[in-house]
Coordinates of C-alpha atoms in Angstrom, one line a residue:
X29 CA -63.0 -44.1 -118.0
X30 CA -62.7 -44.6 -114.3
X31 CA -63.0 -40.8 -113.6
X32 CA -66.3 -40.7 -115.5
X33 CA -67.5 -43.6 -113.5
X34 CA -66.5 -42.0 -110.2
X35 CA -68.4 -38.8 -111.1
X36 CA -71.4 -40.8 -112.0
X37 CA -71.3 -42.6 -108.6
X38 CA -71.1 -39.2 -106.8
X39 CA -74.0 -37.6 -108.5
X40 CA -76.1 -40.7 -108.1
X41 CA -75.6 -40.8 -104.3
X42 CA -78.7 -42.2 -102.6
X43 CA -79.0 -39.1 -100.5
X44 CA -78.9 -36.9 -103.6
X45 CA -76.1 -34.5 -104.8
X46 CA -76.4 -30.7 -104.9
X47 CA -72.7 -29.8 -104.6
X48 CA -70.0 -29.0 -107.0
X49 CA -67.2 -31.3 -108.5
X50 CA -63.9 -29.7 -109.5
X51 CA -61.1 -31.5 -111.3
X52 CA -57.8 -29.9 -110.2
X53 CA -54.3 -30.6 -111.3
X54 CA -50.9 -28.9 -111.7
X55 CA -49.7 -29.9 -115.1
X56 CA -46.2 -28.3 -114.7
X57 CA -44.5 -28.0 -118.1
X58 CA -47.5 -28.6 -120.3
X59 CA -48.7 -25.6 -122.3
X60 CA -51.8 -24.0 -120.6
X61 CA -53.8 -24.4 -123.8
X62 CA -53.1 -28.1 -123.7
X63 CA -53.4 -28.5 -119.9
X64 CA -55.2 -30.9 -117.7
X65 CA -55.1 -33.7 -120.4
X66 CA -57.9 -32.0 -122.3
X67 CA -56.3 -33.2 -125.6
X68 CA -58.3 -35.0 -128.2
X69 CA -56.5 -38.3 -127.4
X70 CA -56.0 -39.4 -123.8
X71 CA -54.9 -42.5 -122.0
X72 CA -58.4 -43.7 -121.5
X73 CA -59.7 -46.9 -123.2
X74 CA -62.3 -44.7 -124.9
X75 CA -59.7 -42.6 -126.9
X76 CA -62.3 -39.9 -127.7
X77 CA -62.9 -39.3 -124.0
X78 CA -61.0 -36.6 -122.0
X79 CA -61.7 -34.6 -118.9
X80 CA -63.3 -31.7 -120.7
X81 CA -65.7 -34.1 -122.4
X82 CA -66.7 -35.5 -118.9
X83 CA -67.2 -31.9 -117.6
X84 CA -69.4 -30.9 -120.5
X85 CA -71.4 -34.1 -120.4
X86 CA -72.3 -33.8 -116.7
X87 CA -72.8 -30.0 -117.0
X88 CA -75.3 -30.6 -119.7
X89 CA -77.3 -32.7 -117.2
X90 CA -77.5 -29.8 -114.8
X91 CA -74.6 -30.7 -112.5
X92 CA -72.0 -28.2 -111.3
X93 CA -68.8 -29.6 -112.5
X94 CA -65.6 -27.8 -113.7
X95 CA -61.9 -28.1 -114.0
X96 CA -59.1 -25.9 -112.8
X97 CA -55.4 -26.1 -113.6
X98 CA -53.6 -24.8 -110.5
X99 CA -50.8 -23.6 -112.7
X100 CA -53.0 -20.8 -114.0
X101 CA -53.0 -19.4 -110.5
X102 CA -49.2 -19.6 -110.1
X103 CA -47.6 -19.4 -113.5
X104 CA -46.5 -15.8 -114.1
X105 CA -43.7 -15.2 -116.6
X106 CA -42.1 -18.6 -115.8
X107 CA -42.5 -18.5 -112.1
X108 CA -44.9 -18.9 -109.3
X109 CA -47.2 -16.1 -108.1
X110 CA -46.8 -16.8 -104.4
X111 CA -48.2 -14.5 -101.7
X112 CA -48.0 -14.3 -97.9
X113 CA -51.2 -12.5 -97.2
X114 CA -53.5 -15.0 -95.4
X115 CA -56.4 -12.5 -95.6
X116 CA -56.5 -12.4 -99.4
X117 CA -59.8 -14.3 -100.2
X118 CA -60.2 -13.2 -103.8
X119 CA -56.9 -13.6 -105.8
X120 CA -56.0 -16.9 -107.4
X121 CA -52.6 -17.5 -106.0
X122 CA -50.4 -19.9 -104.0
X123 CA -50.3 -19.0 -100.4
X124 CA -47.0 -19.4 -98.6
X125 CA -46.4 -19.1 -94.8
X126 CA -42.8 -18.0 -94.4
X127 CA -42.8 -19.5 -90.9
X128 CA -44.2 -22.9 -91.8
X129 CA -42.9 -24.5 -95.0
X130 CA -45.7 -27.1 -94.9
X131 CA -48.3 -24.4 -95.5
X132 CA -47.9 -23.8 -99.2
X133 CA -51.1 -24.4 -101.2
X134 CA -53.4 -23.1 -103.9
X135 CA -56.4 -20.7 -103.5
X136 CA -58.6 -20.4 -106.5
X137 CA -62.1 -19.7 -107.8
X138 CA -64.0 -22.3 -109.8
X139 CA -66.0 -21.7 -113.0
X140 CA -69.1 -21.6 -110.8
X141 CA -67.7 -18.8 -108.6
X142 CA -66.9 -20.9 -105.6
X143 CA -63.9 -19.6 -103.7
X144 CA -61.7 -22.6 -102.6
X145 CA -58.8 -22.4 -100.1
X146 CA -57.1 -25.8 -100.3
X147 CA -56.2 -25.6 -96.6
X148 CA -59.2 -23.9 -95.0
X149 CA -62.2 -24.8 -97.2
X150 CA -64.9 -22.8 -98.9
X151 CA -65.1 -19.0 -98.5
X152 CA -68.6 -18.1 -97.4
X153 CA -68.1 -14.3 -97.7
X154 CA -67.2 -13.9 -94.0
X155 CA -65.3 -17.0 -93.1
X156 CA -64.0 -20.4 -94.4
X157 CA -66.2 -23.5 -94.0
X158 CA -63.8 -26.4 -94.0
X159 CA -66.6 -29.0 -93.7
X160 CA -67.9 -28.2 -97.2
X161 CA -64.7 -29.1 -99.0
X162 CA -63.9 -32.8 -99.6
X163 CA -60.8 -34.1 -101.3
X164 CA -60.5 -37.3 -103.4
X165 CA -56.9 -38.0 -104.2
X166 CA -56.8 -39.8 -107.5
X167 CA -53.3 -40.6 -108.8
X168 CA -52.1 -43.3 -111.2
X169 CA -49.6 -45.9 -110.0
X170 CA -46.2 -46.0 -111.7
X171 CA -42.5 -46.2 -111.2
X172 CA -40.6 -43.1 -110.1
X173 CA -36.9 -43.2 -110.3
X174 CA -36.3 -40.4 -107.8
X175 CA -37.0 -39.8 -104.1
X176 CA -40.2 -41.8 -103.5
X177 CA -39.6 -44.6 -106.0
X178 CA -43.3 -44.8 -106.9
X179 CA -45.9 -42.3 -107.9
X180 CA -49.0 -42.9 -105.8
X181 CA -51.1 -41.1 -103.2
X182 CA -48.3 -39.4 -101.3
X183 CA -46.2 -38.4 -104.3
X184 CA -49.3 -36.9 -105.9
X185 CA -49.1 -34.1 -103.3
X186 CA -46.0 -32.7 -105.2
X187 CA -48.5 -31.3 -107.6
X188 CA -50.4 -29.6 -104.8
X189 CA -47.4 -27.9 -103.2
X190 CA -45.6 -27.0 -106.5
X191 CA -42.3 -26.2 -104.8
X192 CA -40.3 -25.1 -107.7
X193 CA -40.6 -23.5 -111.2
X194 CA -39.6 -20.1 -109.9
X195 CA -40.7 -20.1 -106.3
X196 CA -39.1 -17.1 -104.7
X197 CA -38.8 -18.8 -101.4
X198 CA -36.9 -21.7 -102.9
X199 CA -38.7 -24.4 -100.9
X200 CA -36.5 -27.3 -101.6
X201 CA -39.0 -30.1 -101.2
X202 CA -37.7 -31.8 -104.3
X203 CA -34.4 -32.4 -102.5
X204 CA -36.1 -33.8 -99.3
X205 CA -39.4 -35.0 -100.5
X206 CA -39.1 -38.5 -99.0
X207 CA -38.6 -36.9 -95.6
X208 CA -41.2 -34.0 -95.9
X209 CA -44.2 -35.6 -97.6
X210 CA -46.0 -36.3 -94.3
X211 CA -45.7 -32.6 -93.3
X212 CA -46.9 -31.6 -96.7
X213 CA -50.0 -33.7 -96.5
X214 CA -50.8 -32.8 -92.9
X215 CA -50.0 -29.2 -93.3
X216 CA -52.3 -28.6 -96.3
X217 CA -55.2 -31.0 -96.6
X218 CA -55.5 -34.7 -95.6
X219 CA -57.5 -36.5 -98.3
X220 CA -61.0 -37.7 -97.5
X221 CA -60.5 -40.6 -99.9
X222 CA -57.6 -42.0 -101.9
X223 CA -58.3 -44.0 -105.1
X224 CA -55.1 -45.2 -106.7
X225 CA -55.6 -46.1 -110.4
X226 CA -53.8 -49.3 -111.2
X227 CA -55.7 -50.0 -114.4
X228 CA -52.5 -49.8 -116.2
X229 CA -49.2 -49.6 -114.3
X230 CA -45.9 -48.2 -115.6
X231 CA -43.2 -50.5 -114.2
X232 CA -40.0 -48.6 -115.1
X233 CA -38.5 -45.4 -116.5
X234 CA -40.8 -43.2 -114.4
X235 CA -41.8 -40.5 -113.8
X236 CA -42.1 -40.0 -117.5
X237 CA -42.8 -43.6 -118.4
X238 CA -43.6 -45.1 -121.8
X239 CA -46.6 -47.0 -123.1
X240 CA -44.3 -50.0 -123.8
X241 CA -43.6 -50.3 -120.1
X242 CA -47.3 -50.3 -119.1
X243 CA -48.9 -53.5 -117.8
X244 CA -52.6 -53.9 -117.6
X245 CA -53.6 -54.8 -114.0
X246 CA -57.2 -53.7 -114.0
X247 CA -57.6 -52.8 -110.4
X248 CA -58.2 -49.8 -108.1
X249 CA -56.7 -49.5 -104.6
X250 CA -58.8 -47.3 -102.3
X251 CA -58.6 -46.2 -98.7
X252 CA -58.6 -43.2 -96.4
X253 CA -55.0 -43.7 -95.3
X254 CA -52.6 -42.7 -98.2
X255 CA -49.7 -44.3 -96.5
X256 CA -51.5 -47.7 -96.4
X257 CA -52.6 -47.4 -100.0
X258 CA -49.0 -46.6 -101.1
X259 CA -47.6 -49.4 -99.0
X260 CA -50.0 -51.9 -100.4
X261 CA -49.5 -50.7 -104.0
X262 CA -45.7 -50.9 -103.9
X263 CA -45.5 -54.3 -102.1
X264 CA -48.4 -56.2 -103.7
X265 CA -49.0 -54.6 -107.1
X266 CA -45.9 -52.8 -108.5
X267 CA -43.1 -55.0 -107.0
X268 CA -44.6 -58.3 -108.3
X269 CA -44.7 -56.8 -111.8
X270 CA -41.3 -55.1 -111.8
X271 CA -39.2 -57.3 -109.4
X272 CA -37.4 -54.0 -108.7
X273 CA -36.3 -53.8 -105.0
X274 CA -37.0 -50.0 -104.9
X275 CA -40.7 -50.8 -105.2
X276 CA -40.8 -53.0 -102.1
X277 CA -41.5 -50.9 -99.0
X278 CA -40.1 -53.4 -96.6
X279 CA -36.6 -53.0 -98.1
X280 CA -34.1 -50.4 -97.0
X281 CA -34.8 -47.8 -99.7
X282 CA -36.3 -44.4 -100.4
X283 CA -39.8 -45.7 -100.5
X284 CA -39.4 -47.2 -97.0
X285 CA -38.0 -43.9 -95.8
X286 CA -40.9 -41.9 -97.4
X287 CA -43.6 -44.1 -95.9
X288 CA -41.9 -44.3 -92.5
X289 CA -41.5 -40.5 -92.3
X290 CA -45.0 -39.9 -93.5
X291 CA -46.7 -42.2 -91.0
X292 CA -44.6 -40.7 -88.2
X293 CA -45.4 -37.1 -89.1
X294 CA -49.1 -37.7 -89.8
X295 CA -49.7 -39.7 -86.6
X296 CA -48.0 -36.9 -84.7
X297 CA -50.4 -34.4 -86.3
X298 CA -53.3 -36.5 -85.1
X299 CA -54.3 -38.3 -88.4
X300 CA -55.2 -42.0 -88.3
X301 CA -52.7 -43.8 -90.5
X302 CA -51.1 -47.2 -90.2
X303 CA -48.9 -47.4 -87.1
X304 CA -46.2 -49.5 -88.7
X305 CA -45.2 -50.8 -92.1
X306 CA -46.8 -54.2 -91.8
X307 CA -49.5 -55.9 -93.8
X308 CA -51.5 -56.5 -90.6
X309 CA -51.6 -52.8 -89.6
X310 CA -53.9 -51.4 -92.2
X311 CA -57.3 -51.7 -93.9
X312 CA -58.2 -50.7 -97.4
X313 CA -61.6 -50.2 -98.8
X314 CA -63.2 -53.6 -98.4
X315 CA -59.7 -54.7 -97.6
X316 CA -58.9 -55.7 -101.2
X317 CA -58.2 -54.3 -104.6
X318 CA -61.2 -53.6 -106.7
X319 CA -62.0 -54.7 -110.2
X320 CA -61.9 -51.4 -112.2
X321 CA -64.7 -52.8 -114.4
X322 CA -67.3 -52.0 -111.7
X323 CA -66.6 -48.3 -112.2
X324 CA -67.1 -48.3 -115.9
X325 CA -70.5 -47.4 -117.1
X326 CA -70.3 -48.2 -120.8

């Protein structure tokens, strides 16, 4: 529901919209035919609505909108198709720089023929135009029992890097994710906007989670700084629901380690993120959580 509302806001921009919108995801273990939550029944309030319906609806109105499962560019006989040729501008693959473990990201072609390099931007035929590619990071807030303790804006980058499932370079980000996430974000693409969906929040047994553990909160948490959004979400949304100390970023836990490491690495790379893990050190969109109802259009 919220995704459809977001697309509507984009195409109705006061200055007009003549670009292209692409839904991207790495669905990992799902069958490709069932990928990207294009099933008949989804987790939206409108149970008949899924991502493919949204794409077809806006496409019928003349907008360029499509979806891409990154796994289709990296899933080959049970493993990743990972290449080290930075000058390959045409093959859908994951690029890997052997000298920089942070540079590990997808390169793909949309249904409308646009060549996208997640790190460097849009291929024009002679060079990459980085200014033409904008990234909206759109995760769902839930518990995560391993490494980061919550799934939110930073953890969502695990689906960008895709560090396992047959990777021949054995990039062990899974083992050190709470220490490496800042390098992963800074070394690939810093989001232009983060919108954390807290309409329903899974409070325990993540990352899989169960519907019985979902609590309706009805809010969105948005901001440019992914560290700040995650800090706010853990401390002021998830922890009050769960009372689980692993969700409180001020405690000595993996979430605190993850956020501290991320802000240090991102600030060192020149990105403007919160300087310290304190409530007074960050600003969200309008400095508050947003009622998700304002994004629903029906």
